[in-house]
Amino acid sequence: MSNVSVSPAAVKVPSPTRILIASGLGNLFDSMDVLLFSYILVSLGRNWHLNPGVMGMLGSLALVGMAIGSAFAGSLADRFGRRTMFMLTLLLYSIASGLSGFATTVGILMLLRFLTGLGLGGELPVSTTYVLESSQDVTRGRRVVFLQMFWAFGSLVAALIAFFVIPSVGWRAAFWICAIPALYTIFLRIGLPETPRYRNLPKRLTLRQSFAKTWSKGMSRRSAVTWTLWFTMNYAYYGLFTWLPTMMTHKGYSLVHSFGYVLIMTLAQVPGYLTAAWLVEKWGRKKTLVIAIFLSALASLGFGFATSTGTLILFGLLISYFMLGAWAATYLFSVEQFPTAARATGMGWSAGFGRIGGVLAPTLTGWLLGAKVGFPIIFGIFFAVLLVGALIVGWFGLETKGKQLE
């Protein structure tokens, strides 16, 4: 691997803080939408009298859009630039999310959730690639983790909106709240330049060439590991967090109490990211990732067997802490596996394939809940899936700590 030299005069570089905030706010609104919809789903299911199967489909459709958006936005970012796709993906999300607040039928809402997913899915791998390539080698690891930490802030905002807005104002207002601030983030990003590494590429690959490169000799093992990693992480994360508020109501808690308890659980996400930011530089990306996934699996199993309010909150906190730490390491581990010419493609297609797990999990979990399957079995499935992901990365994954980017 070798460094790409960039003349300071060639690119006017904004402050690292501005790059991180402008990129991170997009992740914040992505997170806010994804997590807020899990709360909206509870209210929507009661108001529109939806069965768990339909609710599961609504939860999955945004993930279908995210799968397609991740893959193609990543490839397009390698062809036309990170900055261009950086802007377009967030614009699509903002419009579709705002219009969702005006939906009058399940069919219309499904379409808008799909379009929202296209923007959400595309924004995440592109913003991660942008921040990585705009950072120095000595700081890139923690800067990527700090970028992902905005996801935790979005989760907290979503929990606060759900607790204070949805019960009193209604679910439509929640969608409108998502759309308005996202438009401001587009304004912040207008002045950001293309990344130095991308600007200095001697050749821009076509969509077909960039995809083929990620599965070429020397790259296929990395792609196989990251695709598997993203599938297991998405299955567990979206299966757990999409249904967590609903699962609390199934355990006998009221809507307000369910939202309040999930809000408490969400508080552990920021410490999870901060811990990961320190460990990825001390232990390395791979070791941090494997341990965080394994502990997430144990916490999930514990939640499935929990019966009291105290143990539910305890294991919910542990799920949030370890799972979000694992996610931070997942993004960093994945984006560093690929060369600059195909980095966004490799990241995007890994994330896109992973969304299949995110689509399956809410639907399957909804079906299992509807079939009255016990919580130990449902959370036992999450445990098994996460365990597979930890073993694959631990056995076949390649460490990138201390290595220069290609």
Coordinates of C-alpha atoms in Angstrom, one line a residue:
M1 CA 0.0 0.0 0.0
S2 CA 1.2 3.5 -0.7
N3 CA 0.2 7.1 0.2
V4 CA -1.3 9.5 -2.3
S5 CA 0.6 12.7 -2.3
V6 CA -1.5 15.9 -2.6
S7 CA -0.2 19.3 -3.1
P8 CA -1.6 21.7 -0.4
A9 CA -2.2 24.3 -3.1
A10 CA -4.2 21.9 -5.3
V11 CA -7.1 21.5 -2.9
K12 CA -8.6 24.0 -0.5
V13 CA -9.2 21.9 2.6
P14 CA -11.9 22.9 5.1
S15 CA -11.3 22.3 8.7
P16 CA -11.5 18.7 9.9
T17 CA -14.2 19.7 12.3
R18 CA -16.4 21.0 9.5
I19 CA -15.9 17.9 7.4
L20 CA -16.8 15.7 10.4
I21 CA -19.9 17.7 11.4
A22 CA -21.3 18.1 7.9
S23 CA -20.8 14.4 7.3
G24 CA -21.9 13.3 10.8
L25 CA -25.2 15.2 10.6
G26 CA -26.2 13.1 7.7
N27 CA -25.6 10.0 9.7
L28 CA -27.5 11.5 12.6
F29 CA -30.6 12.0 10.4
D30 CA -30.2 8.6 8.9
S31 CA -30.2 7.1 12.4
M32 CA -33.0 9.3 13.5
D33 CA -35.2 8.1 10.7
V34 CA -34.4 4.4 11.0
L35 CA -34.9 4.3 14.8
L36 CA -37.8 6.7 14.9
F37 CA -39.8 4.5 12.5
S38 CA -39.6 1.7 15.0
Y39 CA -41.5 4.0 17.4
I40 CA -43.8 5.2 14.6
L41 CA -44.6 1.6 13.8
V42 CA -46.1 1.0 17.2
S43 CA -48.4 4.0 17.0
L44 CA -49.2 3.4 13.3
G45 CA -50.0 -0.2 14.0
R46 CA -52.6 0.8 16.6
N47 CA -54.1 3.7 14.6
W48 CA -54.4 1.8 11.3
H49 CA -55.1 -1.6 12.9
L50 CA -52.1 -3.3 11.2
N51 CA -51.2 -6.9 11.9
P52 CA -47.6 -7.8 12.7
G53 CA -47.0 -9.1 9.1
V54 CA -47.8 -5.8 7.5
M55 CA -45.9 -3.9 10.2
G56 CA -42.9 -6.1 9.4
M57 CA -43.2 -5.3 5.7
L58 CA -43.3 -1.6 6.4
G59 CA -40.1 -2.0 8.5
S60 CA -38.4 -4.0 5.8
L61 CA -39.2 -1.8 2.8
A62 CA -36.9 1.0 3.8
L63 CA -34.2 -1.6 4.1
V64 CA -34.9 -2.9 0.6
G65 CA -34.3 0.7 -0.6
M66 CA -31.2 0.9 1.6
A67 CA -29.8 -2.2 0.0
I68 CA -30.2 -0.9 -3.5
G69 CA -29.1 2.6 -2.5
S70 CA -25.9 1.4 -0.7
A71 CA -24.7 -0.7 -3.6
F72 CA -25.4 1.8 -6.5
A73 CA -24.5 5.0 -4.6
G74 CA -21.2 3.4 -3.7
S75 CA -20.5 2.5 -7.3
L76 CA -21.6 5.9 -8.5
A77 CA -19.4 7.6 -6.0
D78 CA -16.4 5.8 -7.4
R79 CA -17.4 6.9 -10.9
F80 CA -18.6 10.5 -10.4
G81 CA -17.2 11.5 -7.0
R82 CA -17.9 11.2 -3.3
R83 CA -19.2 14.8 -3.0
T84 CA -21.8 14.5 -5.7
M85 CA -23.4 11.4 -4.2
F86 CA -22.9 12.9 -0.8
M87 CA -25.4 15.6 -1.7
L88 CA -27.9 13.7 -3.8
T89 CA -28.5 10.8 -1.4
L90 CA -29.4 13.2 1.5
L91 CA -31.6 15.3 -0.7
L92 CA -33.6 12.2 -1.7
Y93 CA -33.9 11.1 1.9
S94 CA -35.1 14.5 3.0
I95 CA -37.9 14.8 0.4
A96 CA -39.2 11.2 0.8
S97 CA -39.1 11.4 4.6
G98 CA -41.1 14.6 4.7
L99 CA -43.7 13.3 2.3
S100 CA -44.1 10.2 4.4
G101 CA -45.9 12.5 7.0
F102 CA -48.7 13.1 4.4
A103 CA -49.2 9.4 3.6
T104 CA -52.9 8.3 3.7
T105 CA -52.6 4.6 2.8
V106 CA -50.3 1.7 3.6
G107 CA -49.4 1.5 -0.1
I108 CA -48.3 5.1 -0.3
L109 CA -46.3 4.8 2.9
M110 CA -44.6 1.7 1.6
L111 CA -43.4 3.5 -1.6
L112 CA -42.1 6.5 0.4
R113 CA -40.3 4.3 2.8
F114 CA -38.6 2.6 -0.1
L115 CA -37.5 5.9 -1.6
T116 CA -36.3 7.0 1.9
G117 CA -34.3 3.9 2.1
L118 CA -32.6 4.6 -1.2
G119 CA -31.3 7.9 0.2
L120 CA -30.4 6.5 3.6
G121 CA -28.6 3.5 2.2
G122 CA -26.6 5.6 -0.3
E123 CA -25.6 8.2 2.2
L124 CA -23.9 6.0 4.8
P125 CA -21.1 4.3 2.8
V126 CA -20.4 7.5 0.8
S127 CA -20.0 9.6 3.9
T128 CA -17.8 7.0 5.5
T129 CA -15.6 6.9 2.4
Y130 CA -15.5 10.7 2.3
V131 CA -14.3 11.1 5.9
L132 CA -11.8 8.3 5.7
E133 CA -10.2 9.8 2.5
S134 CA -10.2 13.3 4.0
S135 CA -8.3 12.2 7.1
Q136 CA -4.6 11.6 7.8
D137 CA -3.5 8.0 8.3
V138 CA -2.8 8.6 12.0
T139 CA -6.3 9.9 12.7
R140 CA -8.5 8.1 10.2
G141 CA -9.5 5.3 12.5
R142 CA -11.0 7.4 15.3
R143 CA -12.4 10.0 12.9
V144 CA -14.4 7.3 11.1
V145 CA -15.6 6.0 14.5
F146 CA -16.5 9.6 15.6
L147 CA -18.5 9.9 12.3
Q148 CA -20.4 6.8 13.2
M149 CA -21.0 8.1 16.7
F150 CA -23.5 10.6 15.2
W151 CA -25.7 7.5 14.7
A152 CA -26.0 7.2 18.4
F153 CA -26.9 10.9 18.7
G154 CA -29.6 10.3 16.1
S155 CA -30.9 7.4 18.1
L156 CA -31.2 9.6 21.2
V157 CA -33.0 12.3 19.2
A158 CA -35.4 9.6 17.8
A159 CA -36.1 8.3 21.3
L160 CA -36.8 11.9 22.6
I161 CA -39.1 12.6 19.7
A162 CA -40.9 9.3 20.2
F163 CA -41.3 10.0 23.9
F164 CA -42.4 13.6 23.7
V165 CA -44.0 14.1 20.3
I166 CA -45.6 10.9 19.0
P167 CA -47.9 10.3 22.1
S168 CA -49.1 13.9 22.1
V169 CA -48.9 15.2 18.5
G170 CA -48.9 12.0 16.4
W171 CA -46.6 10.1 14.1
R172 CA -47.0 12.4 11.1
A173 CA -45.2 15.2 12.9
A174 CA -42.3 12.8 13.6
F175 CA -41.7 12.4 9.8
W176 CA -41.8 16.2 9.3
I177 CA -39.3 16.7 12.0
C178 CA -36.9 14.3 10.2
A179 CA -37.0 16.2 6.9
I180 CA -36.6 19.8 7.9
P181 CA -33.1 19.7 9.6
A182 CA -31.8 17.3 7.0
L183 CA -32.2 20.1 4.4
Y184 CA -29.9 22.3 6.5
T185 CA -27.2 19.6 6.3
I186 CA -27.2 19.8 2.5
F187 CA -26.4 23.5 2.9
L188 CA -23.5 22.7 5.2
R189 CA -22.1 20.3 2.6
I190 CA -22.2 22.7 -0.4
G191 CA -18.7 24.1 0.4
L192 CA -17.0 20.7 0.9
P193 CA -14.5 19.7 -1.8
E194 CA -13.9 16.3 -3.3
T195 CA -11.5 14.1 -1.3
P196 CA -7.8 14.5 -2.2
R197 CA -7.3 10.8 -2.8
Y198 CA -10.2 10.6 -5.3
R199 CA -9.1 13.8 -7.1
N200 CA -5.7 12.3 -7.7
L201 CA -6.9 9.0 -9.1
P202 CA -5.3 8.5 -12.5
K203 CA -8.4 6.7 -13.8
R204 CA -12.0 6.5 -12.8
L205 CA -13.5 3.1 -13.1
T206 CA -16.9 2.3 -14.6
L207 CA -19.5 0.7 -12.4
R208 CA -18.7 -2.7 -13.9
Q209 CA -15.0 -2.3 -13.5
S210 CA -15.2 -1.1 -9.9
F211 CA -17.4 -4.0 -8.9
A212 CA -15.1 -6.5 -10.7
K213 CA -12.1 -5.1 -8.8
T214 CA -13.7 -5.8 -5.5
W215 CA -13.9 -9.5 -6.4
S216 CA -10.5 -9.7 -8.2
K217 CA -7.5 -11.7 -7.1
G218 CA -6.4 -10.5 -3.7
M219 CA -9.8 -8.7 -3.0
S220 CA -12.3 -11.5 -3.1
R221 CA -11.5 -12.7 0.4
R222 CA -12.0 -9.2 1.8
S223 CA -15.3 -8.8 -0.1
A224 CA -16.6 -12.2 1.2
V225 CA -15.7 -11.3 4.8
T226 CA -17.3 -7.8 4.7
W227 CA -20.4 -9.0 2.9
T228 CA -20.9 -11.7 5.6
L229 CA -20.1 -9.3 8.3
W230 CA -22.7 -6.7 7.1
F231 CA -25.4 -9.4 6.7
T232 CA -25.0 -10.6 10.3
M233 CA -24.8 -7.1 11.8
N234 CA -27.9 -5.9 9.8
Y235 CA -29.9 -8.9 10.7
A236 CA -29.3 -8.5 14.4
Y237 CA -29.4 -4.7 14.6
Y238 CA -32.6 -4.2 12.6
G239 CA -34.3 -7.2 14.0
L240 CA -33.6 -6.0 17.5
F241 CA -34.1 -2.3 17.3
T242 CA -37.0 -2.2 14.8
W243 CA -39.0 -4.4 17.2
L244 CA -37.6 -3.4 20.6
P245 CA -40.4 -0.9 21.5
T246 CA -43.1 -3.4 20.3
M247 CA -41.5 -6.2 22.2
M248 CA -41.7 -4.1 25.3
T249 CA -45.4 -3.6 24.8
H250 CA -45.7 -7.4 24.3
K251 CA -44.1 -7.9 27.7
G252 CA -47.0 -5.8 29.2
Y253 CA -45.6 -2.3 29.3
S254 CA -47.7 0.7 28.2
L255 CA -46.7 2.7 25.1
V256 CA -45.3 5.6 27.1
H257 CA -43.4 3.2 29.4
S258 CA -42.0 1.2 26.5
F259 CA -40.7 4.4 24.8
G260 CA -39.2 5.6 28.1
Y261 CA -37.4 2.3 28.8
V262 CA -36.0 2.2 25.2
L263 CA -34.9 5.8 25.6
I264 CA -32.9 4.7 28.7
M265 CA -31.4 1.8 26.8
T266 CA -30.4 4.1 24.0
L267 CA -28.2 6.2 26.3
A268 CA -25.5 3.4 26.3
Q269 CA -24.8 3.9 22.6
V270 CA -22.5 7.0 22.9
P271 CA -20.2 5.3 25.4
G272 CA -20.2 2.3 23.1
Y273 CA -18.8 4.4 20.3
L274 CA -16.3 6.2 22.5
T275 CA -15.0 2.9 23.7
A276 CA -14.6 1.7 20.1
A277 CA -12.8 4.9 19.1
W278 CA -10.2 4.1 21.7
L279 CA -9.9 0.4 21.2
V280 CA -9.6 0.4 17.3
E281 CA -6.4 2.3 17.7
K282 CA -5.2 0.3 20.8
W283 CA -6.3 -3.2 19.9
G284 CA -6.9 -2.9 16.2
R285 CA -10.0 -2.9 14.0
K286 CA -10.4 -6.7 13.9
K287 CA -10.0 -7.6 17.6
T288 CA -12.3 -4.8 18.7
L289 CA -14.9 -5.8 16.2
V290 CA -14.9 -9.5 17.0
I291 CA -15.1 -9.0 20.8
A292 CA -17.9 -6.4 20.4
I293 CA -20.0 -8.7 18.2
F294 CA -19.6 -11.6 20.6
L295 CA -20.6 -9.6 23.6
S296 CA -23.6 -8.2 21.6
A297 CA -24.6 -11.8 21.1
L298 CA -24.5 -12.6 24.8
A299 CA -26.4 -9.5 25.7
S300 CA -29.1 -10.4 23.1
L301 CA -29.5 -13.8 24.6
G302 CA -29.7 -12.3 28.1
F303 CA -32.5 -9.9 27.0
G304 CA -34.5 -12.9 25.6
F305 CA -34.5 -14.6 28.9
A306 CA -35.0 -11.4 31.1
T307 CA -38.3 -11.2 33.0
S308 CA -38.1 -8.3 35.3
T309 CA -37.9 -4.6 34.4
G310 CA -34.4 -4.3 35.9
T311 CA -33.0 -7.1 33.9
L312 CA -34.7 -6.0 30.7
I313 CA -33.2 -2.5 31.0
L314 CA -29.8 -4.0 32.0
F315 CA -29.5 -6.2 29.0
G316 CA -31.1 -3.5 26.8
L317 CA -28.3 -1.2 27.8
L318 CA -25.7 -3.9 27.1
I319 CA -27.1 -4.5 23.7
S320 CA -26.9 -0.8 22.8
Y321 CA -23.4 -0.5 24.2
F322 CA -21.8 -3.5 22.5
M323 CA -23.9 -3.4 19.3
L324 CA -23.1 0.2 18.5
G325 CA -19.4 -0.3 19.4
A326 CA -19.5 -3.2 16.9
W327 CA -21.1 -1.0 14.3
A328 CA -18.4 1.6 14.6
A329 CA -15.7 -1.0 14.1
T330 CA -17.7 -2.6 11.2
Y331 CA -17.7 0.6 9.2
L332 CA -14.0 1.3 9.8
F333 CA -13.0 -2.4 9.2
S334 CA -14.9 -2.5 6.0
V335 CA -14.0 0.8 4.4
E336 CA -10.3 0.2 4.9
Q337 CA -10.4 -3.2 3.1
F338 CA -10.6 -1.7 -0.4
P339 CA -8.4 0.5 -2.7
T340 CA -9.4 4.1 -3.4
A341 CA -10.5 3.4 -7.0
A342 CA -13.2 0.9 -5.7
R343 CA -13.4 1.9 -2.1
A344 CA -17.0 3.2 -2.1
T345 CA -18.1 0.3 -4.3
G346 CA -16.6 -2.3 -1.9
M347 CA -18.2 -0.4 1.0
G348 CA -21.5 0.1 -0.7
W349 CA -22.0 -3.4 -2.0
S350 CA -21.0 -4.9 1.4
A351 CA -23.6 -2.6 3.0
G352 CA -26.1 -3.3 0.3
F353 CA -25.8 -7.1 0.6
G354 CA -26.0 -6.7 4.4
R355 CA -29.3 -5.0 4.1
I356 CA -30.8 -8.3 3.0
G357 CA -30.3 -9.4 6.6
G358 CA -32.0 -6.2 7.7
V359 CA -34.9 -7.0 5.4
L360 CA -35.3 -10.5 6.6
A361 CA -35.0 -9.8 10.3
P362 CA -38.0 -7.5 10.9
T363 CA -40.2 -9.6 8.7
L364 CA -39.2 -12.9 10.3
T365 CA -39.4 -11.4 13.8
G366 CA -42.8 -10.0 13.1
W367 CA -44.0 -13.4 11.8
L368 CA -42.5 -15.2 14.9
L369 CA -44.2 -12.7 17.2
G370 CA -47.5 -13.2 15.4
A371 CA -47.1 -17.0 15.8
K372 CA -46.6 -16.5 19.5
V373 CA -43.0 -17.8 19.5
G374 CA -41.3 -17.2 22.8
F375 CA -38.8 -14.4 23.3
P376 CA -35.9 -16.9 24.2
I377 CA -36.2 -18.5 20.8
I378 CA -36.4 -15.1 19.0
F379 CA -33.3 -13.7 20.8
G380 CA -31.6 -17.1 20.5
I381 CA -31.7 -16.6 16.7
F382 CA -30.0 -13.2 17.1
F383 CA -27.4 -14.8 19.3
A384 CA -26.6 -17.4 16.7
V385 CA -26.4 -15.0 13.7
L386 CA -24.0 -12.7 15.6
L387 CA -21.9 -15.6 16.7
V388 CA -21.4 -16.6 13.0
G389 CA -20.4 -13.1 12.1
A390 CA -17.8 -13.0 14.9
L391 CA -16.3 -16.3 13.9
I392 CA -16.0 -15.4 10.2
V393 CA -14.3 -12.1 10.9
G394 CA -12.1 -13.6 13.5
W395 CA -10.9 -16.4 11.2
F396 CA -10.7 -14.8 7.8
G397 CA -10.7 -11.0 8.4
L398 CA -7.6 -8.9 7.7
E399 CA -6.3 -6.3 10.2
T400 CA -5.7 -2.8 8.7
K401 CA -4.5 -0.9 11.8
G402 CA -1.3 1.0 11.0
K403 CA -1.3 0.2 7.3
Q404 CA -1.4 3.0 4.7
L405 CA -4.4 3.1 2.4
E406 CA -4.1 1.9 -1.1

